[in-house]
Amino acid sequence: MDSIVTTEDTIAAIASAISIGKGGVAIIRVSGKDAINSCKKIVQTKSKYAWKSHRVFRGFIQENKQNKFIDEVLILVMKSPNSFTGEDVVELHCHGGIIIVNKVLKILLSSNSRVRLANPGEFSQRAFLNGKIDLTQAESINQLINASNTRSAELAFSGVQGEIKKKIDDIKNDLINQLCEIEARVDFEEEFTDFDYTKYLKNIKKVKEKIELLIENAKRNSYIHNGISIALIGKTNVGKSSLLNLLAKKEKAIVTNIPGTTRDVIEVNLTINDIPMKIIDTAGIRETHEQIESIGIKKSFGKIKESDFIIYIYSLEEGFNEEDKKIIQEIPKEKLITILGNKKDLIDCKNINSNELKNTILMSIRNNDGERLLIDTIIKKCGLKQVENINIFLNERHLANLSACLSNLNDTDEIIKNKLPFDLLSIELRDGIQNLSKITGQELTEELLDNIFSKFCIGK
Ligand SMILES: Nc1nc2c(ncn2[C@@H]2O[C@H](COP(=O)(O)OP(=O)(O)OP(=O)(O)O)[C@@H](O)[C@H]2O)c(=O)[nH]1
Ligand SMILES: [Mg+2]
């Protein structure tokens, strides 16, 4: 720890989850140079561990010396620099009702003019400013708190442990090594001719591959965090609702042999390969004058637009005909996971036209024949196989800086190709390194920092 930034204000906030309103324990966190003194004013204790660092002791909260106690609390003191923020920190572990915890916070704030309510993310911001964590760790803490599923939490925690910084620093070190080689020659101009351009380009290519891999993986980050939506589209009576039920392992949608059974959109959430999925059953598409069905069909077309991916289903008994061709034209190619020929049990597969089989999976949904193949196709087409290898979560800010660095490196290629002045190489590389430094927070303006931390919750 080099130095602790001493901010004037001492800040306080409820650090535990308060939205539910009830819990066994609620924690008020206080940080700053008046943290200990301000809490001493409202806590009565006889404990021999009182106010010692990294000790938990028991106390009672009192509005002022004349009043009766309002809560019995456990108190944890963490003296600077050995705390989350790097400042003196006190945690008051109160009973977990929203009324009582708010009351204790109010008493703390009103009896100490130098303590104020923390802004969103202000504890983390102080931890960052005091060098306790880098910016990617701070962002990962926020990501962890907001994680919507276990995989997303796992990735966020790896960021909390510094995995993003590790990867960025590794790339940065590669570039610093290249820069050293170049700067040595800029200083001793006569050695220009010695510079091994081929070796340089080879090394930079490797760095670019590392960055490209991170960017490519990051595209799939959003799947892990937000999940994937897959719409089941097709004409009536082809087996869309039957497929929904098969994947959900439950009778979620009504299945009958009457065309036009499904009128409204039915959505089911499930996980495949640890990725949250929303499977969307839609009304079968056909010409109809029936009002309710028409609305349903309109919604089906809406789902083609809204969903990340689509499975197009047709009946092998009927064959893939002109109507299917017309509907499938509405589906963007990159969204189509597969065409699924259903009711395989009703036909002799040998008679199927080989053109019809292109990009098609044959299934009998009723007999549960072909589900594994379908799931493997979903995993492959949605790029979920690669998701298994992802171990960090990169946000938009990280990606923008990585792309900027990549473009600096592409520019160095151009400089060499066009035999531009040698020192331009060093300028571009420096820029590239600076863009990487922005990710971990070494090159950030105060305004940008405020913007990042304001997205955090209060108490973090
Ligand atoms: N033989 C056979 N029948 C099937 C198969 N899959 C579904 N069916 C039957 O086909 C009929 C229609 O199935 P649904 O799942 O309701 O079809 P849908 O595409 O949802 O139909 P709409 O809601 O009307 O658009 C039902 O009688 C199902 O039992 C299959 O693999 N083989
Ligand atoms: Mg249906």
Short mmCIF file of C-alpha atoms and ligand atoms in Angstrom, two decimals:
data_model
loop_
_atom_site.label_atom_id
_atom_site.label_comp_id
_atom_site.label_asym_id
_atom_site.label_seq_id
_atom_site.Cartn_x
_atom_site.Cartn_y
_atom_site.Cartn_z
CA MET A 1 0.00 0.00 0.00
CA ASP A 2 1.68 3.22 -1.13
CA SER A 3 -0.50 5.93 0.28
CA ILE A 4 -4.03 6.28 1.48
CA VAL A 5 -6.04 9.14 0.02
CA THR A 6 -7.66 10.85 2.97
CA THR A 7 -10.94 12.30 1.86
CA GLU A 8 -12.50 14.84 4.19
CA ASP A 9 -15.86 13.16 4.52
CA THR A 10 -16.65 10.05 6.41
CA ILE A 11 -19.36 8.11 4.62
CA ALA A 12 -22.01 5.69 5.85
CA ALA A 13 -24.64 3.49 4.22
CA ILE A 14 -26.56 0.27 4.64
CA ALA A 15 -24.29 -2.30 3.02
CA SER A 16 -26.57 -5.33 3.19
CA ALA A 17 -29.55 -6.04 0.91
CA ILE A 18 -32.35 -3.71 1.92
CA SER A 19 -34.86 -4.14 -0.86
CA ILE A 20 -36.48 -7.19 0.75
CA GLY A 21 -36.84 -5.29 3.98
CA LYS A 22 -36.28 -8.15 6.42
CA GLY A 23 -33.36 -10.34 7.39
CA GLY A 24 -31.55 -11.69 10.43
CA VAL A 25 -28.84 -9.05 10.24
CA ALA A 26 -28.37 -5.76 8.44
CA ILE A 27 -24.98 -4.09 8.13
CA ILE A 28 -24.21 -0.39 8.22
CA ARG A 29 -20.78 0.39 6.85
CA VAL A 30 -18.92 3.53 7.86
CA SER A 31 -15.66 4.58 6.22
CA GLY A 32 -13.34 7.53 6.72
CA LYS A 33 -11.19 9.16 9.34
CA ASP A 34 -14.13 9.83 11.66
CA ALA A 35 -15.59 6.33 11.30
CA ILE A 36 -14.48 5.09 14.73
CA ASN A 37 -15.18 8.29 16.65
CA SER A 38 -18.61 8.76 15.10
CA CYS A 39 -19.63 5.22 16.06
CA LYS A 40 -18.23 5.64 19.58
CA LYS A 41 -20.75 8.45 20.05
CA ILE A 42 -23.75 6.18 19.54
CA VAL A 43 -22.44 2.84 20.87
CA GLN A 44 -22.37 1.77 24.53
CA THR A 45 -20.05 -1.16 25.21
CA LYS A 46 -18.13 -2.81 28.00
CA SER A 47 -16.28 -5.24 25.78
CA LYS A 48 -12.55 -5.65 26.27
CA TYR A 49 -12.22 -5.90 22.47
CA ALA A 50 -13.98 -2.58 21.95
CA TRP A 51 -12.64 -0.51 19.03
CA LYS A 52 -9.69 -2.84 18.44
CA SER A 53 -8.95 -3.53 14.78
CA HIS A 54 -10.25 -6.76 13.25
CA ARG A 55 -12.10 -7.77 16.40
CA VAL A 56 -15.83 -8.25 16.72
CA PHE A 57 -17.45 -6.97 19.89
CA ARG A 58 -20.93 -6.43 21.26
CA GLY A 59 -22.52 -3.06 21.92
CA PHE A 60 -25.81 -1.19 22.24
CA ILE A 61 -27.03 1.69 20.12
CA GLN A 62 -28.23 4.74 21.98
CA GLU A 63 -29.52 8.00 20.51
CA ASN A 64 -27.96 9.98 23.36
CA LYS A 65 -26.84 9.22 26.86
CA GLN A 66 -30.28 9.86 28.39
CA ASN A 67 -32.23 7.66 26.01
CA LYS A 68 -32.79 3.92 26.23
CA PHE A 69 -31.03 1.49 23.93
CA ILE A 70 -32.66 0.89 20.55
CA ASP A 71 -30.67 -2.10 19.29
CA GLU A 72 -28.03 -4.60 20.30
CA VAL A 73 -25.32 -4.85 17.66
CA LEU A 74 -22.05 -6.55 16.79
CA ILE A 75 -19.31 -4.15 15.78
CA LEU A 76 -16.37 -4.84 13.54
CA VAL A 77 -13.58 -2.30 13.27
CA MET A 78 -11.01 -2.45 10.48
CA LYS A 79 -8.35 0.18 10.83
CA SER A 80 -6.61 1.80 7.87
CA PRO A 81 -5.02 0.57 5.68
CA ASN A 82 -6.31 -2.97 6.28
CA SER A 83 -9.88 -2.50 5.14
CA PHE A 84 -11.87 -2.67 1.91
CA THR A 85 -11.61 1.08 1.30
CA GLY A 86 -8.15 1.44 2.82
CA GLU A 87 -9.62 3.91 5.32
CA ASP A 88 -10.81 3.24 8.87
CA VAL A 89 -13.97 1.19 8.49
CA VAL A 90 -16.59 0.27 11.08
CA GLU A 91 -19.39 -2.16 10.41
CA LEU A 92 -22.43 -2.14 12.65
CA HIS A 93 -24.28 -5.46 12.44
CA CYS A 94 -27.79 -4.54 13.53
CA HIS A 95 -30.95 -6.60 13.66
CA GLY A 96 -32.21 -6.94 10.12
CA GLY A 97 -35.52 -5.07 10.03
CA ILE A 98 -35.66 -2.10 7.70
CA ILE A 99 -37.10 0.15 10.44
CA ILE A 100 -34.33 -0.57 12.92
CA VAL A 101 -31.43 -0.36 10.48
CA ASN A 102 -32.72 2.93 9.08
CA LYS A 103 -33.14 4.28 12.59
CA VAL A 104 -29.53 3.38 13.54
CA LEU A 105 -28.27 5.00 10.33
CA LYS A 106 -30.30 8.12 11.02
CA ILE A 107 -28.93 8.38 14.56
CA LEU A 108 -25.38 7.95 13.27
CA LEU A 109 -25.81 10.67 10.64
CA SER A 110 -27.62 13.11 12.91
CA SER A 111 -25.18 12.85 15.80
CA ASN A 112 -22.10 13.37 13.63
CA SER A 113 -21.85 16.37 11.36
CA ARG A 114 -18.78 14.94 9.68
CA VAL A 115 -20.55 11.76 8.56
CA ARG A 116 -22.73 11.80 5.47
CA LEU A 117 -24.67 9.24 3.44
CA ALA A 118 -22.47 7.54 0.83
CA ASN A 119 -23.13 7.99 -2.87
CA PRO A 120 -23.69 4.89 -5.01
CA GLY A 121 -20.39 3.03 -5.39
CA GLU A 122 -18.50 5.43 -3.15
CA PHE A 123 -16.94 2.72 -0.94
CA SER A 124 -15.63 0.93 -4.03
CA GLN A 125 -14.46 4.23 -5.49
CA ARG A 126 -12.43 4.89 -2.35
CA ALA A 127 -11.03 1.33 -2.47
CA PHE A 128 -9.98 2.02 -6.06
CA LEU A 129 -8.52 5.45 -5.32
CA ASN A 130 -6.54 3.96 -2.45
CA GLY A 131 -5.13 1.25 -4.71
CA LYS A 132 -6.86 -1.58 -2.82
CA ILE A 133 -8.45 -2.83 -6.05
CA ASP A 134 -8.04 -1.94 -9.73
CA LEU A 135 -10.95 -0.67 -11.77
CA THR A 136 -11.80 -4.05 -13.30
CA GLN A 137 -12.07 -5.56 -9.82
CA ALA A 138 -14.39 -2.74 -8.73
CA GLU A 139 -16.56 -3.27 -11.81
CA SER A 140 -16.56 -7.03 -11.21
CA ILE A 141 -17.84 -6.50 -7.66
CA ASN A 142 -20.79 -4.64 -9.16
CA GLN A 143 -21.21 -7.37 -11.75
CA LEU A 144 -21.18 -10.02 -9.02
CA ILE A 145 -23.85 -8.20 -7.03
CA ASN A 146 -26.04 -7.96 -10.15
CA ALA A 147 -25.34 -11.46 -11.49
CA SER A 148 -28.50 -13.11 -12.81
CA ASN A 149 -27.27 -16.71 -12.79
CA THR A 150 -24.51 -18.87 -11.29
CA ARG A 151 -22.31 -18.86 -14.40
CA SER A 152 -22.46 -15.08 -14.58
CA ALA A 153 -21.58 -14.87 -10.85
CA GLU A 154 -18.67 -17.26 -11.41
CA LEU A 155 -17.23 -15.04 -14.15
CA ALA A 156 -17.75 -11.88 -12.12
CA PHE A 157 -15.95 -13.41 -9.15
CA SER A 158 -12.98 -14.29 -11.30
CA GLY A 159 -12.85 -10.56 -12.17
CA VAL A 160 -13.04 -9.69 -8.46
CA GLN A 161 -9.99 -11.89 -7.98
CA GLY A 162 -8.09 -9.87 -10.56
CA GLU A 163 -8.32 -12.18 -13.60
CA ILE A 164 -9.20 -9.35 -16.02
CA LYS A 165 -6.28 -7.25 -14.82
CA LYS A 166 -3.99 -10.28 -15.18
CA LYS A 167 -4.99 -10.77 -18.82
CA ILE A 168 -4.72 -7.07 -19.65
CA ASP A 169 -1.35 -6.74 -17.89
CA ASP A 170 -0.05 -9.74 -19.81
CA ILE A 171 -0.91 -8.07 -23.14
CA LYS A 172 0.44 -4.76 -21.88
CA ASN A 173 3.77 -6.37 -20.94
CA ASP A 174 4.09 -7.82 -24.45
CA LEU A 175 3.61 -4.32 -25.88
CA ILE A 176 6.00 -2.71 -23.39
CA ASN A 177 8.69 -5.20 -24.48
CA GLN A 178 8.13 -4.24 -28.11
CA LEU A 179 8.19 -0.57 -27.21
CA CYS A 180 11.53 -0.98 -25.40
CA GLU A 181 13.07 -2.51 -28.52
CA ILE A 182 11.83 0.38 -30.63
CA GLU A 183 12.69 3.19 -28.23
CA ALA A 184 16.22 1.85 -27.90
CA ARG A 185 16.60 2.42 -31.63
CA VAL A 186 14.87 5.77 -31.69
CA ASP A 187 17.52 6.94 -29.23
CA PHE A 188 20.40 5.52 -31.31
CA GLU A 189 19.34 6.40 -34.78
CA GLU A 190 22.28 4.77 -36.52
CA GLU A 191 20.93 1.34 -35.51
CA PHE A 192 17.66 1.82 -37.38
CA THR A 193 18.68 -0.60 -40.04
CA ASP A 194 19.16 -3.34 -37.45
CA PHE A 195 15.50 -3.41 -36.61
CA ASP A 196 13.99 -6.80 -37.35
CA TYR A 197 10.60 -5.84 -38.84
CA THR A 198 9.62 -9.45 -39.52
CA LYS A 199 10.13 -10.38 -35.89
CA TYR A 200 8.23 -7.29 -34.77
CA LEU A 201 5.26 -8.07 -37.03
CA LYS A 202 5.25 -11.67 -35.81
CA ASN A 203 5.20 -10.60 -32.17
CA ILE A 204 2.50 -7.98 -32.73
CA LYS A 205 0.40 -10.56 -34.60
CA LYS A 206 0.46 -12.75 -31.49
CA VAL A 207 -0.63 -9.81 -29.32
CA LYS A 208 -3.42 -8.99 -31.75
CA GLU A 209 -4.62 -12.60 -31.61
CA LYS A 210 -4.82 -12.40 -27.81
CA ILE A 211 -6.89 -9.20 -28.02
CA GLU A 212 -9.12 -10.60 -30.78
CA LEU A 213 -9.81 -13.70 -28.72
CA LEU A 214 -10.86 -11.57 -25.75
CA ILE A 215 -13.15 -9.49 -27.96
CA GLU A 216 -14.63 -12.57 -29.63
CA ASN A 217 -15.30 -14.22 -26.25
CA ALA A 218 -16.82 -11.06 -24.88
CA LYS A 219 -19.56 -11.18 -27.51
CA ARG A 220 -20.73 -14.36 -25.81
CA ASN A 221 -20.53 -12.72 -22.38
CA SER A 222 -23.94 -11.24 -22.92
CA TYR A 223 -25.38 -14.75 -23.44
CA ILE A 224 -24.08 -15.74 -20.04
CA HIS A 225 -25.41 -12.64 -18.38
CA ASN A 226 -28.70 -12.11 -20.23
CA GLY A 227 -29.37 -15.55 -21.69
CA ILE A 228 -30.52 -16.43 -25.21
CA SER A 229 -34.00 -16.31 -26.65
CA ILE A 230 -35.00 -18.92 -29.22
CA ALA A 231 -38.33 -18.67 -31.05
CA LEU A 232 -40.05 -21.74 -32.51
CA ILE A 233 -41.55 -20.67 -35.83
CA GLY A 234 -43.53 -22.58 -38.45
CA LYS A 235 -46.93 -23.21 -39.96
CA THR A 236 -49.80 -24.56 -37.86
CA ASN A 237 -49.85 -28.12 -36.55
CA VAL A 238 -46.18 -28.86 -37.25
CA GLY A 239 -45.21 -29.57 -33.60
CA LYS A 240 -43.91 -26.24 -32.19
CA SER A 241 -45.79 -26.58 -28.92
CA SER A 242 -44.81 -30.25 -28.71
CA LEU A 243 -41.15 -29.18 -28.99
CA LEU A 244 -41.59 -26.55 -26.28
CA ASN A 245 -43.01 -29.21 -23.96
CA LEU A 246 -40.22 -31.64 -24.83
CA LEU A 247 -37.47 -29.11 -24.05
CA ALA A 248 -39.23 -27.86 -20.92
CA LYS A 249 -39.93 -31.45 -19.75
CA LYS A 250 -43.38 -30.18 -18.81
CA GLU A 251 -46.77 -29.67 -20.44
CA LYS A 252 -46.40 -25.91 -20.78
CA ALA A 253 -48.37 -25.48 -23.99
CA ILE A 254 -51.58 -27.09 -25.22
CA VAL A 255 -51.01 -29.62 -27.97
CA THR A 256 -53.87 -30.78 -30.20
CA ASN A 257 -54.24 -31.91 -33.78
CA ILE A 258 -56.36 -28.84 -34.50
CA PRO A 259 -54.38 -26.34 -36.60
CA GLY A 260 -54.21 -22.96 -34.89
CA THR A 261 -54.16 -24.30 -31.31
CA THR A 262 -51.56 -21.83 -30.04
CA ARG A 263 -52.89 -18.29 -30.22
CA ASP A 264 -50.54 -16.38 -27.96
CA VAL A 265 -46.83 -16.45 -27.30
CA ILE A 266 -45.73 -18.92 -24.59
CA GLU A 267 -42.28 -18.53 -23.05
CA VAL A 268 -40.35 -21.04 -20.97
CA ASN A 269 -37.03 -20.42 -19.21
CA LEU A 270 -34.52 -23.23 -18.99
CA THR A 271 -30.74 -23.73 -19.05
CA ILE A 272 -28.68 -25.53 -21.65
CA ASN A 273 -24.92 -25.88 -21.01
CA ASP A 274 -25.33 -23.54 -18.02
CA ILE A 275 -26.67 -20.80 -20.30
CA PRO A 276 -30.08 -19.39 -19.45
CA MET A 277 -32.48 -19.79 -22.39
CA LYS A 278 -35.90 -18.51 -23.13
CA ILE A 279 -37.76 -20.84 -25.52
CA ILE A 280 -40.67 -19.10 -27.22
CA ASP A 281 -43.60 -21.01 -28.67
CA THR A 282 -45.58 -19.01 -31.23
CA ALA A 283 -48.86 -19.22 -33.11
CA GLY A 284 -48.57 -21.24 -36.33
CA ILE A 285 -48.40 -19.03 -39.41
CA ARG A 286 -51.18 -19.40 -42.03
CA GLU A 287 -53.72 -17.31 -43.95
CA THR A 288 -56.62 -16.63 -41.62
CA HIS A 289 -59.49 -14.19 -41.19
CA GLU A 290 -60.01 -15.19 -37.60
CA GLN A 291 -59.27 -12.09 -35.52
CA ILE A 292 -57.59 -13.62 -32.45
CA GLU A 293 -55.47 -15.94 -34.55
CA SER A 294 -54.37 -13.03 -36.79
CA ILE A 295 -53.14 -11.12 -33.75
CA GLY A 296 -51.23 -14.24 -32.64
CA ILE A 297 -49.63 -14.59 -36.09
CA LYS A 298 -48.60 -10.94 -36.04
CA LYS A 299 -46.88 -11.66 -32.73
CA SER A 300 -45.08 -14.64 -34.31
CA PHE A 301 -43.54 -12.30 -36.91
CA GLY A 302 -42.67 -9.91 -34.06
CA LYS A 303 -40.81 -12.74 -32.33
CA ILE A 304 -38.79 -13.40 -35.50
CA LYS A 305 -37.48 -9.87 -35.13
CA GLU A 306 -37.03 -9.82 -31.34
CA SER A 307 -35.47 -13.24 -30.68
CA ASP A 308 -31.76 -13.95 -30.78
CA PHE A 309 -32.25 -17.24 -32.63
CA ILE A 310 -34.96 -19.21 -34.43
CA ILE A 311 -35.78 -22.86 -35.06
CA TYR A 312 -38.00 -23.25 -38.11
CA ILE A 313 -40.26 -26.30 -37.92
CA TYR A 314 -42.17 -28.01 -40.71
CA SER A 315 -43.98 -31.30 -41.01
CA LEU A 316 -42.20 -34.03 -42.99
CA GLU A 317 -45.60 -35.54 -43.70
CA GLU A 318 -46.60 -32.38 -45.60
CA GLY A 319 -43.14 -31.63 -46.97
CA PHE A 320 -41.33 -28.29 -47.15
CA ASN A 321 -43.56 -26.31 -49.51
CA GLU A 322 -44.01 -22.82 -50.99
CA GLU A 323 -45.60 -21.44 -47.82
CA ASP A 324 -42.60 -22.57 -45.77
CA LYS A 325 -40.27 -20.94 -48.28
CA LYS A 326 -42.19 -17.69 -47.98
CA ILE A 327 -42.07 -17.64 -44.18
CA ILE A 328 -38.42 -18.62 -44.00
CA GLN A 329 -37.52 -15.63 -46.17
CA GLU A 330 -38.56 -13.46 -43.24
CA ILE A 331 -35.90 -15.04 -41.01
CA PRO A 332 -32.42 -13.49 -41.06
CA LYS A 333 -29.90 -16.24 -41.97
CA GLU A 334 -27.65 -15.63 -38.97
CA LYS A 335 -30.59 -16.20 -36.61
CA LEU A 336 -31.66 -19.54 -38.04
CA ILE A 337 -30.31 -22.35 -35.84
CA THR A 338 -31.78 -25.04 -38.04
CA ILE A 339 -34.77 -26.13 -40.07
CA LEU A 340 -36.43 -28.97 -38.22
CA GLY A 341 -38.39 -31.56 -40.21
CA ASN A 342 -40.80 -33.07 -37.66
CA LYS A 343 -43.02 -36.17 -37.63
CA LYS A 344 -40.28 -38.40 -38.97
CA ASP A 345 -42.25 -41.35 -37.59
CA LEU A 346 -44.93 -40.80 -40.22
CA ILE A 347 -42.74 -41.07 -43.29
CA ASP A 348 -40.12 -43.21 -44.90
CA CYS A 349 -36.99 -41.06 -44.69
CA LYS A 350 -35.55 -42.65 -47.80
CA ASN A 351 -38.17 -40.86 -49.87
CA ILE A 352 -37.13 -37.37 -48.77
CA ASN A 353 -35.77 -35.16 -51.47
CA SER A 354 -32.06 -34.60 -50.71
CA ASN A 355 -32.42 -30.83 -51.35
CA GLU A 356 -34.89 -30.78 -48.52
CA LEU A 357 -32.30 -32.22 -46.15
CA LYS A 358 -29.83 -29.36 -46.46
CA ASN A 359 -29.40 -27.67 -43.05
CA THR A 360 -32.27 -29.75 -41.77
CA ILE A 361 -32.62 -31.91 -38.70
CA LEU A 362 -35.15 -34.71 -38.85
CA MET A 363 -37.01 -35.42 -35.65
CA SER A 364 -39.97 -37.14 -34.20
CA ILE A 365 -40.84 -34.82 -31.38
CA ARG A 366 -43.70 -37.05 -30.31
CA ASN A 367 -41.33 -40.04 -29.92
CA ASN A 368 -38.53 -37.93 -28.46
CA ASP A 369 -36.32 -38.96 -31.34
CA GLY A 370 -33.59 -36.43 -32.22
CA GLU A 371 -33.57 -34.18 -29.15
CA ARG A 372 -29.84 -34.69 -28.48
CA LEU A 373 -28.95 -33.76 -32.05
CA LEU A 374 -31.12 -30.65 -31.78
CA ILE A 375 -29.50 -29.56 -28.51
CA ASP A 376 -26.01 -30.14 -29.94
CA THR A 377 -26.98 -28.01 -32.94
CA ILE A 378 -28.25 -25.23 -30.66
CA ILE A 379 -24.97 -25.32 -28.68
CA LYS A 380 -22.91 -25.23 -31.87
CA LYS A 381 -24.88 -22.60 -33.75
CA CYS A 382 -25.16 -20.23 -30.78
CA GLY A 383 -21.43 -20.55 -30.05
CA LEU A 384 -22.08 -22.03 -26.61
CA LYS A 385 -19.22 -24.51 -26.87
CA GLN A 386 -16.77 -21.63 -26.76
CA VAL A 387 -18.61 -20.15 -23.79
CA GLU A 388 -17.23 -23.01 -21.70
CA ASN A 389 -13.73 -21.61 -22.20
CA ILE A 390 -14.59 -18.10 -21.14
CA ASN A 391 -13.42 -17.26 -17.66
CA ILE A 392 -13.82 -13.50 -17.46
CA PHE A 393 -16.59 -11.03 -18.11
CA LEU A 394 -15.65 -7.97 -20.16
CA ASN A 395 -17.97 -4.99 -20.25
CA GLU A 396 -18.52 -2.41 -23.01
CA ARG A 397 -15.87 -0.09 -21.57
CA HIS A 398 -13.23 -2.83 -21.57
CA LEU A 399 -14.16 -3.77 -25.13
CA ALA A 400 -13.98 -0.20 -26.43
CA ASN A 401 -10.46 0.18 -25.03
CA LEU A 402 -9.36 -3.22 -26.34
CA SER A 403 -10.65 -2.29 -29.81
CA ALA A 404 -8.84 1.04 -29.62
CA CYS A 405 -5.61 -0.79 -28.76
CA LEU A 406 -6.17 -3.22 -31.62
CA SER A 407 -6.55 -0.33 -34.02
CA ASN A 408 -3.25 1.18 -32.72
CA LEU A 409 -1.54 -2.12 -33.51
CA ASN A 410 -3.09 -2.27 -36.98
CA ASP A 411 -1.74 1.23 -37.53
CA THR A 412 1.78 0.08 -36.66
CA ASP A 413 1.46 -2.56 -39.39
CA GLU A 414 0.60 0.23 -41.84
CA ILE A 415 3.55 2.34 -40.67
CA ILE A 416 5.92 -0.51 -41.45
CA LYS A 417 4.22 -1.37 -44.75
CA ASN A 418 4.40 2.24 -45.96
CA LYS A 419 7.90 2.80 -44.54
CA LEU A 420 6.72 5.80 -42.53
CA PRO A 421 9.04 7.50 -40.00
CA PHE A 422 10.26 5.03 -37.39
CA ASP A 423 9.26 7.09 -34.35
CA LEU A 424 5.57 6.86 -35.40
CA LEU A 425 5.78 3.22 -34.37
CA SER A 426 6.65 4.20 -30.85
CA ILE A 427 3.84 6.78 -30.72
CA GLU A 428 1.23 4.20 -31.78
CA LEU A 429 2.53 1.59 -29.36
CA ARG A 430 2.45 4.09 -26.52
CA ASP A 431 -1.16 4.90 -27.41
CA GLY A 432 -1.99 1.20 -27.45
CA ILE A 433 -0.46 0.71 -24.01
CA GLN A 434 -2.34 3.73 -22.73
CA ASN A 435 -5.63 2.31 -24.01
CA LEU A 436 -4.96 -0.89 -22.06
CA SER A 437 -4.10 1.14 -18.95
CA LYS A 438 -7.50 2.78 -19.14
CA ILE A 439 -9.11 -0.64 -18.63
CA THR A 440 -7.46 -1.18 -15.26
CA GLY A 441 -7.95 2.49 -14.39
CA GLN A 442 -4.45 3.90 -14.56
CA GLU A 443 -5.35 6.49 -17.18
CA LEU A 444 -8.79 7.73 -16.26
CA THR A 445 -10.28 11.14 -15.74
CA GLU A 446 -12.21 11.96 -12.59
CA GLU A 447 -15.37 12.49 -14.63
CA LEU A 448 -15.20 9.02 -16.16
CA LEU A 449 -14.54 7.50 -12.75
CA ASP A 450 -17.59 9.21 -11.27
CA ASN A 451 -19.62 7.93 -14.18
CA ILE A 452 -18.47 4.34 -13.64
CA PHE A 453 -19.05 4.27 -9.88
CA SER A 454 -22.42 6.02 -10.02
CA LYS A 455 -23.81 2.81 -11.56
CA PHE A 456 -23.08 0.91 -8.33
CA CYS A 457 -25.58 0.47 -5.54
CA ILE A 458 -25.38 2.52 -2.35
CA GLY A 459 -23.32 0.75 0.31
CA LYS A 460 -20.90 -0.78 -2.19
N1 LIG B 1 -46.85 -38.30 -35.55
C1 LIG B 1 -46.38 -37.27 -34.95
N2 LIG B 1 -47.20 -36.31 -34.50
C2 LIG B 1 -46.67 -35.26 -33.87
C3 LIG B 1 -45.29 -35.10 -33.66
N3 LIG B 1 -45.09 -33.93 -33.01
C4 LIG B 1 -46.30 -33.39 -32.82
N4 LIG B 1 -47.26 -34.15 -33.32
C5 LIG B 1 -48.70 -33.94 -33.31
O1 LIG B 1 -49.00 -32.85 -34.17
C6 LIG B 1 -50.15 -32.14 -33.67
C7 LIG B 1 -49.79 -30.67 -33.55
O2 LIG B 1 -48.82 -30.50 -32.56
P1 LIG B 1 -48.57 -29.09 -31.86
O3 LIG B 1 -47.37 -29.25 -31.05
O4 LIG B 1 -49.81 -28.63 -31.21
O5 LIG B 1 -48.29 -28.21 -33.15
P2 LIG B 1 -48.10 -26.63 -33.25
O6 LIG B 1 -47.07 -26.40 -34.29
O7 LIG B 1 -47.87 -26.06 -31.92
O8 LIG B 1 -49.50 -26.18 -33.81
P3 LIG B 1 -50.23 -24.74 -33.69
O9 LIG B 1 -50.24 -24.35 -32.26
O10 LIG B 1 -51.57 -25.03 -34.22
O11 LIG B 1 -49.48 -23.81 -34.56
C8 LIG B 1 -50.49 -32.79 -32.34
O12 LIG B 1 -51.53 -33.70 -32.54
C9 LIG B 1 -49.20 -33.52 -31.96
O13 LIG B 1 -49.44 -34.64 -31.13
C10 LIG B 1 -44.42 -36.14 -34.13
O14 LIG B 1 -43.22 -36.12 -33.99
N5 LIG B 1 -45.04 -37.18 -34.78
MG MG B 2 -48.89 -24.71 -30.81
#
